[in-house]
Amino acid sequence: MRCWLAAIAAGTLPLLLFAYAGGPPVRRTGAPGDRTCLDANCHVGERLDRSDAVTLDTGTGLTYSPGGPRQRWTVKIQDGLARAFGMELSVRRTADPARLAAGDLSPVDPSVTTVLCEDNQPRSAGPCRDAAPVQFFLHTEPRRTGEFVLDWTPPTADAGDLDVYIAANASVAGQRSSRIHLRSFRLKSTAAASLVTLVDAAAGLPRFASGSWVSIFGSGLADSTRAWASPDIVNGVLPISLNGVELRINGRSAPIAFVSPAQINALAPDDEAAPGAARFEVLARGRLVADGLAQRAAVAPVLFEVPGSSPRRAVSVAPADAPGIVVLFGSGFGATIPPAATGRIVDAPARMAAPVSFRIGAQSASVSWAGLISPGLYQFNLTIPPLPPGDHAVEATVGNVSTQSGVFLRLPAQ
């Protein structure tokens, strides 16, 4: 039987018994329609789902170009307990991962790896039959290092989202001899990947800062629609997952307030990295469904706008007990005193660390208070300058960065 063997004795077993030379059977990747070697008693050990021990380097990021050139892939398995490694990999269409294959797999070193069709016929003998289209890249000999190299040729036509399923076997000494690391990666067509964007949530600008409210727009971002609720906030800590959906920016988890198939709203996490291009990743139940680049700035001030207003108007409040005062709200204005962690509820208002200036129409407006009052939400109390009633452009500046243009404040008669 072609299968990884379970170790039945301690560390004196030879290498061959830690990852059997014949390799695993096909359909042992843990993908829909597949099993794992633990299910089939090929191994006795531990199953590790969504394991960060498995990485995939495609050379092009997690995208593919339909009809594009062959890609050289490197799979790495990092498990410090392992004495030998094996693996199985398959590429499927997200639309029907149990049945639909995507592209063609080829071994780089046929002496230790091979590609089989799901009917166990070698891919080297010719294309897989229509009745058995799914291909599997797998080891034929155990490896001392957890690195495997293969080639993948993308499908000739756009196949939509694709999922790469990997079952990595890290064989160790002892009764529980194998740690099966399962991981999947989502590949986006270059046409589809370009449609995923991250923008400032208040104004739609293509920039953000730590603590900014941001929105991700795309398709297939989540399988349901939900906003956060009180039970999601535990001991003042904001949720970083809603219905299994997560957002990471530069590898850091972002607090998430809303998820839907087409939009995600979240707070950009704290990040000490220098401003510049930042990679964002959307994961749904541990699988990457979208990624891209966005511009991260030290500060990215914006004013919240009244949805659908024409002309565009800033959200404002005129307190009845404070004549001549107007209150505005914004996001992305930077550090506060005392510092406020992005991932937590704001227990008490915190003043802005840097000075902020406002102009209403052609005149400066005095700022009596400016600071953070809620996660990602800044409040500004302004004294209205002597201006006639009606709509006047409003703009705030912190450092040398100003809020979005074309936003107005309606002033009543005084």
CSV table of C-alpha atoms in Angstrom, one decimal:
chain,number,residue,atom,x,y,z
A,1,MET,CA,0.0,0.0,0.0
A,2,ARG,CA,1.3,3.4,-1.0
A,3,CYS,CA,1.1,5.4,2.1
A,4,TRP,CA,3.0,7.3,4.8
A,5,LEU,CA,3.6,4.8,7.6
A,6,ALA,CA,2.9,5.4,11.3
A,7,ALA,CA,6.0,5.1,13.4
A,8,ILE,CA,5.7,2.1,15.8
A,9,ALA,CA,8.8,2.6,17.8
A,10,ALA,CA,11.0,5.3,19.1
A,11,GLY,CA,13.8,7.3,17.4
A,12,THR,CA,15.8,4.3,16.2
A,13,LEU,CA,13.5,3.9,13.2
A,14,PRO,CA,15.3,4.5,9.8
A,15,LEU,CA,14.3,7.5,7.7
A,16,LEU,CA,12.2,5.3,5.4
A,17,LEU,CA,9.7,4.6,8.1
A,18,PHE,CA,9.1,8.3,8.9
A,19,ALA,CA,7.8,9.2,5.4
A,20,TYR,CA,7.3,6.2,3.3
A,21,ALA,CA,9.1,6.1,0.0
A,22,GLY,CA,6.0,5.4,-2.1
A,23,GLY,CA,4.4,8.7,-1.0
A,24,PRO,CA,0.8,9.1,0.0
A,25,PRO,CA,-2.3,8.0,-1.9
A,26,VAL,CA,-4.1,10.6,-4.0
A,27,ARG,CA,-6.8,12.8,-2.5
A,28,ARG,CA,-5.1,13.1,0.9
A,29,THR,CA,-4.8,17.0,0.8
A,30,GLY,CA,-7.8,17.8,3.2
A,31,ALA,CA,-9.5,19.6,0.3
A,32,PRO,CA,-13.3,19.2,-0.2
A,33,GLY,CA,-13.8,15.7,-1.4
A,34,ASP,CA,-10.4,14.6,-0.1
A,35,ARG,CA,-9.3,13.0,3.1
A,36,THR,CA,-6.0,13.1,5.0
A,37,CYS,CA,-3.6,10.3,5.8
A,38,LEU,CA,-4.7,10.4,9.4
A,39,ASP,CA,-8.2,9.5,8.2
A,40,ALA,CA,-6.9,6.6,6.3
A,41,ASN,CA,-4.6,5.4,9.1
A,42,CYS,CA,-1.5,6.1,7.0
A,43,HIS,CA,-0.3,7.9,10.0
A,44,VAL,CA,-0.9,8.1,13.7
A,45,GLY,CA,-0.4,11.6,14.9
A,46,GLU,CA,-1.7,15.2,15.1
A,47,ARG,CA,-3.8,17.2,12.6
A,48,LEU,CA,-2.9,20.9,12.4
A,49,ASP,CA,-5.4,22.9,10.4
A,50,ARG,CA,-4.6,26.3,8.8
A,51,SER,CA,-1.0,25.7,9.9
A,52,ASP,CA,1.5,28.6,9.6
A,53,ALA,CA,4.3,26.0,9.3
A,54,VAL,CA,3.5,25.7,5.6
A,55,THR,CA,4.4,28.5,3.2
A,56,LEU,CA,4.0,28.8,-0.6
A,57,ASP,CA,6.2,31.0,-2.8
A,58,THR,CA,4.8,31.2,-6.3
A,59,GLY,CA,7.1,33.9,-7.5
A,60,THR,CA,4.2,36.1,-8.5
A,61,GLY,CA,2.4,36.6,-5.2
A,62,LEU,CA,-1.0,34.9,-4.8
A,63,THR,CA,-2.1,35.8,-8.4
A,64,TYR,CA,-2.1,34.0,-11.8
A,65,SER,CA,-2.4,35.2,-15.3
A,66,PRO,CA,-4.7,33.1,-17.5
A,67,GLY,CA,-2.7,31.6,-20.3
A,68,GLY,CA,0.5,32.9,-18.6
A,69,PRO,CA,3.9,31.3,-18.4
A,70,ARG,CA,4.7,28.4,-16.1
A,71,GLN,CA,5.4,29.3,-12.5
A,72,ARG,CA,8.1,27.8,-10.3
A,73,TRP,CA,6.6,27.1,-6.8
A,74,THR,CA,8.5,26.4,-3.6
A,75,VAL,CA,6.7,24.8,-0.6
A,76,LYS,CA,8.4,25.0,2.7
A,77,ILE,CA,7.5,23.1,5.9
A,78,GLN,CA,8.9,24.4,9.1
A,79,ASP,CA,8.5,22.0,12.0
A,80,GLY,CA,11.4,21.8,14.5
A,81,LEU,CA,10.2,18.5,15.8
A,82,ALA,CA,10.4,16.7,12.5
A,83,ARG,CA,13.1,14.3,11.3
A,84,ALA,CA,11.7,13.9,7.8
A,85,PHE,CA,9.1,15.5,5.5
A,86,GLY,CA,6.6,14.5,2.9
A,87,MET,CA,3.7,16.3,1.2
A,88,GLU,CA,0.8,16.3,-1.2
A,89,LEU,CA,-0.5,19.4,-3.2
A,90,SER,CA,-3.4,20.0,-5.5
A,91,VAL,CA,-4.9,23.0,-7.3
A,92,ARG,CA,-8.7,23.4,-7.6
A,93,ARG,CA,-11.2,25.9,-8.8
A,94,THR,CA,-12.9,27.6,-5.9
A,95,ALA,CA,-16.3,27.2,-7.6
A,96,ASP,CA,-16.2,23.4,-7.2
A,97,PRO,CA,-13.0,22.3,-5.4
A,98,ALA,CA,-14.1,18.7,-5.0
A,99,ARG,CA,-14.2,18.1,-8.8
A,100,LEU,CA,-12.6,20.8,-10.8
A,101,ALA,CA,-8.8,20.9,-11.3
A,102,ALA,CA,-6.9,24.1,-12.4
A,103,GLY,CA,-3.8,24.2,-14.5
A,104,ASP,CA,-1.1,21.6,-14.8
A,105,LEU,CA,1.5,20.4,-12.2
A,106,SER,CA,5.0,19.1,-13.0
A,107,PRO,CA,7.8,17.8,-10.7
A,108,VAL,CA,11.1,19.6,-10.9
A,109,ASP,CA,13.0,16.6,-9.5
A,110,PRO,CA,11.2,13.4,-10.7
A,111,SER,CA,13.6,11.3,-8.6
A,112,VAL,CA,11.9,12.3,-5.3
A,113,THR,CA,8.5,13.8,-6.4
A,114,THR,CA,5.8,13.0,-9.0
A,115,VAL,CA,2.4,14.1,-10.3
A,116,LEU,CA,-0.5,11.7,-10.4
A,117,CYS,CA,-4.0,12.0,-11.8
A,118,GLU,CA,-6.8,11.1,-9.4
A,119,ASP,CA,-7.0,7.6,-11.0
A,120,ASN,CA,-3.4,7.1,-10.0
A,121,GLN,CA,-2.1,7.4,-13.5
A,122,PRO,CA,1.2,9.4,-13.8
A,123,ARG,CA,0.8,12.8,-15.3
A,124,SER,CA,4.0,12.2,-17.3
A,125,ALA,CA,2.1,9.6,-19.3
A,126,GLY,CA,-0.2,12.3,-20.8
A,127,PRO,CA,-3.1,14.5,-19.8
A,128,CYS,CA,-5.4,13.3,-17.1
A,129,ARG,CA,-8.6,11.7,-18.3
A,130,ASP,CA,-11.8,13.9,-18.3
A,131,ALA,CA,-13.3,11.4,-15.8
A,132,ALA,CA,-10.3,11.9,-13.4
A,133,PRO,CA,-9.1,15.5,-14.0
A,134,VAL,CA,-7.7,16.4,-10.5
A,135,GLN,CA,-3.8,16.3,-10.3
A,136,PHE,CA,-1.7,15.7,-7.2
A,137,PHE,CA,2.0,16.6,-6.7
A,138,LEU,CA,3.5,14.4,-4.0
A,139,HIS,CA,6.8,13.0,-2.7
A,140,THR,CA,8.1,9.6,-3.6
A,141,GLU,CA,10.9,9.7,-1.2
A,142,PRO,CA,11.2,11.3,2.3
A,143,ARG,CA,13.1,14.5,2.5
A,144,ARG,CA,15.5,15.6,5.3
A,145,THR,CA,14.5,19.2,4.6
A,146,GLY,CA,11.0,20.5,4.4
A,147,GLU,CA,11.4,22.1,1.0
A,148,PHE,CA,9.7,20.9,-2.2
A,149,VAL,CA,9.9,22.5,-5.6
A,150,LEU,CA,7.4,22.1,-8.5
A,151,ASP,CA,6.1,23.8,-11.6
A,152,TRP,CA,2.6,24.9,-12.2
A,153,THR,CA,1.2,26.1,-15.6
A,154,PRO,CA,-1.9,28.3,-15.2
A,155,PRO,CA,-5.1,27.5,-17.0
A,156,THR,CA,-5.4,29.0,-20.5
A,157,ALA,CA,-8.6,30.8,-19.7
A,158,ASP,CA,-9.7,32.8,-16.6
A,159,ALA,CA,-10.9,30.2,-14.1
A,160,GLY,CA,-11.8,32.6,-11.4
A,161,ASP,CA,-10.5,32.1,-7.9
A,162,LEU,CA,-8.2,29.0,-7.4
A,163,ASP,CA,-7.3,27.2,-4.2
A,164,VAL,CA,-4.0,25.5,-3.6
A,165,TYR,CA,-4.4,22.7,-1.0
A,166,ILE,CA,-1.3,21.3,0.8
A,167,ALA,CA,-1.0,18.5,3.3
A,168,ALA,CA,2.5,18.5,4.7
A,169,ASN,CA,3.7,15.5,6.7
A,170,ALA,CA,6.3,16.2,9.4
A,171,SER,CA,7.4,12.9,10.8
A,172,VAL,CA,8.8,12.7,14.3
A,173,ALA,CA,10.0,10.0,16.7
A,174,GLY,CA,7.6,8.4,19.2
A,175,GLN,CA,4.2,7.0,19.3
A,176,ARG,CA,2.5,10.1,17.9
A,177,SER,CA,4.8,10.0,14.9
A,178,SER,CA,3.4,12.5,12.5
A,179,ARG,CA,2.2,16.1,12.5
A,180,ILE,CA,0.0,16.7,9.5
A,181,HIS,CA,0.1,20.4,8.7
A,182,LEU,CA,-2.9,21.5,6.4
A,183,ARG,CA,-2.9,24.8,4.6
A,184,SER,CA,-4.7,26.3,1.7
A,185,PHE,CA,-3.8,29.4,-0.4
A,186,ARG,CA,-6.2,31.3,-2.7
A,187,LEU,CA,-4.9,32.5,-6.1
A,188,LYS,CA,-6.7,35.4,-7.8
A,189,SER,CA,-6.8,35.9,-11.5
A,190,THR,CA,-4.9,39.1,-12.4
A,191,ALA,CA,-8.1,40.6,-13.7
A,192,ALA,CA,-10.0,39.8,-10.5
A,193,ALA,CA,-7.2,40.7,-8.2
A,194,SER,CA,-7.1,44.3,-9.6
A,195,LEU,CA,-10.7,44.8,-8.4
A,196,VAL,CA,-9.9,44.4,-4.7
A,197,THR,CA,-9.1,47.8,-3.1
A,198,LEU,CA,-8.5,49.2,0.3
A,199,VAL,CA,-9.5,52.8,0.9
A,200,ASP,CA,-10.2,55.2,3.8
A,201,ALA,CA,-13.7,54.4,5.0
A,202,ALA,CA,-14.8,58.0,5.7
A,203,ALA,CA,-13.9,59.6,2.3
A,204,GLY,CA,-12.8,56.8,0.0
A,205,LEU,CA,-9.3,58.2,-0.3
A,206,PRO,CA,-6.5,55.8,-1.4
A,207,ARG,CA,-4.5,56.2,1.9
A,208,PHE,CA,-4.8,55.3,5.5
A,209,ALA,CA,-2.9,55.5,8.8
A,210,SER,CA,-2.7,53.4,12.0
A,211,GLY,CA,-6.1,53.8,13.7
A,212,SER,CA,-7.9,54.9,10.5
A,213,TRP,CA,-11.2,53.4,9.6
A,214,VAL,CA,-10.7,51.6,6.3
A,215,SER,CA,-12.9,49.7,3.8
A,216,ILE,CA,-12.1,46.8,1.6
A,217,PHE,CA,-14.1,46.5,-1.6
A,218,GLY,CA,-14.2,43.4,-3.8
A,219,SER,CA,-16.1,40.2,-4.3
A,220,GLY,CA,-16.3,36.9,-2.5
A,221,LEU,CA,-14.8,38.6,0.7
A,222,ALA,CA,-17.2,36.8,3.0
A,223,ASP,CA,-20.0,34.3,2.8
A,224,SER,CA,-22.4,36.3,5.0
A,225,THR,CA,-23.2,39.9,6.2
A,226,ARG,CA,-22.7,40.9,9.8
A,227,ALA,CA,-21.7,43.9,11.9
A,228,TRP,CA,-20.0,43.6,15.3
A,229,ALA,CA,-22.1,43.5,18.4
A,230,SER,CA,-21.5,43.9,22.2
A,231,PRO,CA,-20.8,40.2,22.8
A,232,ASP,CA,-17.9,40.4,20.2
A,233,ILE,CA,-16.1,42.9,22.5
A,234,VAL,CA,-14.5,41.0,25.4
A,235,ASN,CA,-12.8,42.9,28.2
A,236,GLY,CA,-12.6,46.0,26.1
A,237,VAL,CA,-10.8,44.1,23.2
A,238,LEU,CA,-12.2,44.6,19.7
A,239,PRO,CA,-12.8,41.5,17.6
A,240,ILE,CA,-10.3,40.6,14.9
A,241,SER,CA,-12.6,38.0,13.3
A,242,LEU,CA,-16.3,38.2,12.3
A,243,ASN,CA,-18.0,35.0,10.9
A,244,GLY,CA,-14.5,33.6,10.2
A,245,VAL,CA,-13.4,36.7,8.2
A,246,GLU,CA,-10.1,38.3,9.1
A,247,LEU,CA,-8.1,41.3,7.8
A,248,ARG,CA,-4.3,41.6,8.1
A,249,ILE,CA,-2.3,44.7,7.2
A,250,ASN,CA,1.5,44.2,7.0
A,251,GLY,CA,0.9,40.9,8.8
A,252,ARG,CA,-1.0,42.5,11.7
A,253,SER,CA,-4.6,41.6,12.6
A,254,ALA,CA,-7.1,44.5,12.2
A,255,PRO,CA,-10.2,44.9,14.4
A,256,ILE,CA,-13.2,44.2,12.2
A,257,ALA,CA,-16.5,46.0,12.5
A,258,PHE,CA,-18.4,44.8,9.4
A,259,VAL,CA,-18.2,42.0,6.9
A,260,SER,CA,-20.1,41.2,3.7
A,261,PRO,CA,-19.4,39.5,0.4
A,262,ALA,CA,-18.5,42.9,-1.2
A,263,GLN,CA,-17.2,45.1,1.7
A,264,ILE,CA,-15.3,44.9,4.9
A,265,ASN,CA,-15.0,47.8,7.4
A,266,ALA,CA,-12.1,47.7,9.9
A,267,LEU,CA,-9.6,49.7,11.9
A,268,ALA,CA,-6.1,49.8,10.5
A,269,PRO,CA,-3.9,48.2,13.2
A,270,ASP,CA,-1.0,49.9,15.0
A,271,ASP,CA,2.2,49.6,13.0
A,272,GLU,CA,5.7,51.0,13.8
A,273,ALA,CA,6.9,50.4,10.2
A,274,ALA,CA,7.8,53.4,8.1
A,275,PRO,CA,5.0,54.8,5.9
A,276,GLY,CA,4.8,53.4,2.4
A,277,ALA,CA,3.1,50.5,0.5
A,278,ALA,CA,1.4,48.1,2.9
A,279,ARG,CA,0.1,44.6,1.9
A,280,PHE,CA,-3.4,43.7,3.1
A,281,GLU,CA,-4.8,40.2,3.1
A,282,VAL,CA,-8.4,39.1,3.6
A,283,LEU,CA,-8.8,35.6,5.1
A,284,ALA,CA,-12.1,33.6,5.3
A,285,ARG,CA,-12.0,30.7,7.7
A,286,GLY,CA,-8.2,30.6,7.4
A,287,ARG,CA,-8.1,30.8,3.5
A,288,LEU,CA,-6.7,33.8,1.7
A,289,VAL,CA,-9.5,35.2,-0.5
A,290,ALA,CA,-8.1,38.6,-1.5
A,291,ASP,CA,-4.9,40.6,-1.1
A,292,GLY,CA,-3.4,43.8,-2.5
A,293,LEU,CA,-1.3,46.9,-1.7
A,294,ALA,CA,-2.5,50.2,-0.2
A,295,GLN,CA,-0.7,53.4,0.8
A,296,ARG,CA,0.0,53.7,4.5
A,297,ALA,CA,0.8,57.2,5.8
A,298,ALA,CA,1.9,58.6,9.2
A,299,VAL,CA,-1.3,60.6,9.3
A,300,ALA,CA,-4.3,60.4,6.9
A,301,PRO,CA,-6.9,62.9,8.2
A,302,VAL,CA,-10.4,62.8,6.8
A,303,LEU,CA,-13.8,64.2,7.9
A,304,PHE,CA,-16.8,62.0,8.1
A,305,GLU,CA,-19.4,63.0,5.5
A,306,VAL,CA,-23.2,62.7,5.5
A,307,PRO,CA,-24.0,59.8,3.2
A,308,GLY,CA,-25.6,60.9,-0.1
A,309,SER,CA,-25.5,64.6,0.7
A,310,SER,CA,-25.3,67.1,-2.2
A,311,PRO,CA,-23.1,69.1,-2.0
A,312,ARG,CA,-21.0,66.7,0.2
A,313,ARG,CA,-21.4,67.9,3.8
A,314,ALA,CA,-19.4,67.1,6.9
A,315,VAL,CA,-21.2,65.3,9.7
A,316,SER,CA,-21.7,68.1,12.3
A,317,VAL,CA,-23.5,68.8,15.5
A,318,ALA,CA,-24.4,72.2,16.9
A,319,PRO,CA,-24.8,71.8,20.7
A,320,ALA,CA,-27.9,73.7,21.9
A,321,ASP,CA,-26.1,74.7,25.1
A,322,ALA,CA,-23.1,76.1,23.3
A,323,PRO,CA,-24.1,78.8,20.8
A,324,GLY,CA,-21.4,79.5,18.2
A,325,ILE,CA,-19.8,76.1,18.6
A,326,VAL,CA,-19.9,73.3,16.0
A,327,VAL,CA,-18.7,69.7,16.5
A,328,LEU,CA,-17.1,67.8,13.6
A,329,PHE,CA,-15.9,64.2,13.4
A,330,GLY,CA,-12.9,62.6,11.7
A,331,SER,CA,-10.5,59.6,11.3
A,332,GLY,CA,-6.8,59.1,10.8
A,333,PHE,CA,-5.6,62.2,12.7
A,334,GLY,CA,-2.7,60.4,14.5
A,335,ALA,CA,-1.4,59.9,18.0
A,336,THR,CA,-3.1,61.0,21.2
A,337,ILE,CA,-2.1,61.8,24.8
A,338,PRO,CA,-2.3,59.4,26.5
A,339,PRO,CA,-1.7,56.9,23.7
A,340,ALA,CA,-4.7,54.8,22.7
A,341,ALA,CA,-4.3,51.3,21.5
A,342,THR,CA,-6.3,50.7,18.2
A,343,GLY,CA,-7.5,47.3,19.3
A,344,ARG,CA,-9.3,48.4,22.4
A,345,ILE,CA,-12.3,50.4,23.5
A,346,VAL,CA,-11.5,54.0,24.3
A,347,ASP,CA,-12.2,54.3,28.1
A,348,ALA,CA,-11.8,58.1,28.2
A,349,PRO,CA,-11.3,60.8,25.6
A,350,ALA,CA,-7.7,61.4,24.7
A,351,ARG,CA,-6.4,64.7,23.3
A,352,MET,CA,-4.5,64.8,20.0
A,353,ALA,CA,-0.7,64.9,20.4
A,354,ALA,CA,-0.2,67.1,17.3
A,355,PRO,CA,-1.9,70.5,16.8
A,356,VAL,CA,-4.7,70.6,14.3
A,357,SER,CA,-6.1,73.6,12.4
A,358,PHE,CA,-9.4,74.2,10.7
A,359,ARG,CA,-10.6,76.6,8.0
A,360,ILE,CA,-14.3,77.2,7.3
A,361,GLY,CA,-14.7,79.1,4.1
A,362,ALA,CA,-11.9,81.6,3.9
A,363,GLN,CA,-11.5,82.0,7.6
A,364,SER,CA,-9.7,80.1,10.4
A,365,ALA,CA,-11.8,78.4,13.1
A,366,SER,CA,-10.6,78.2,16.6
A,367,VAL,CA,-10.3,74.7,18.0
A,368,SER,CA,-11.3,74.4,21.6
A,369,TRP,CA,-10.9,70.6,21.8
A,370,ALA,CA,-9.6,67.9,19.5
A,371,GLY,CA,-9.2,64.2,20.4
A,372,LEU,CA,-10.2,60.6,20.2
A,373,ILE,CA,-13.5,59.7,21.7
A,374,SER,CA,-14.1,56.2,20.3
A,375,PRO,CA,-12.1,53.6,18.3
A,376,GLY,CA,-10.9,55.4,15.2
A,377,LEU,CA,-13.3,58.4,15.9
A,378,TYR,CA,-12.0,61.9,16.6
A,379,GLN,CA,-14.1,64.8,17.7
A,380,PHE,CA,-13.4,68.5,17.1
A,381,ASN,CA,-15.1,71.4,18.9
A,382,LEU,CA,-14.8,74.6,16.7
A,383,THR,CA,-15.8,78.2,17.3
A,384,ILE,CA,-17.7,79.3,14.2
A,385,PRO,CA,-16.0,82.3,12.5
A,386,PRO,CA,-18.2,85.3,11.4
A,387,LEU,CA,-19.6,83.9,8.2
A,388,PRO,CA,-23.0,84.3,6.5
A,389,PRO,CA,-25.4,81.3,6.7
A,390,GLY,CA,-25.2,78.6,4.0
A,391,ASP,CA,-22.6,76.1,2.8
A,392,HIS,CA,-18.9,76.8,3.3
A,393,ALA,CA,-16.0,74.6,2.5
A,394,VAL,CA,-14.4,73.0,5.5
A,395,GLU,CA,-10.9,71.6,5.8
A,396,ALA,CA,-8.6,70.4,8.6
A,397,THR,CA,-4.8,70.2,8.6
A,398,VAL,CA,-2.5,68.2,10.9
A,399,GLY,CA,1.2,68.4,10.2
A,400,ASN,CA,1.3,69.3,6.5
A,401,VAL,CA,-1.6,66.9,5.5
A,402,SER,CA,-5.1,68.1,4.9
A,403,THR,CA,-8.5,66.4,4.8
A,404,GLN,CA,-10.4,65.7,1.6
A,405,SER,CA,-11.5,68.7,-0.6
A,406,GLY,CA,-15.0,69.4,-1.7
A,407,VAL,CA,-16.7,69.0,1.7
A,408,PHE,CA,-18.9,71.7,3.1
A,409,LEU,CA,-20.4,72.7,6.4
A,410,ARG,CA,-23.8,74.3,6.5
A,411,LEU,CA,-23.9,77.2,8.9
A,412,PRO,CA,-27.3,78.4,10.2
A,413,ALA,CA,-28.2,82.1,10.7
A,414,GLN,CA,-26.6,83.4,13.9
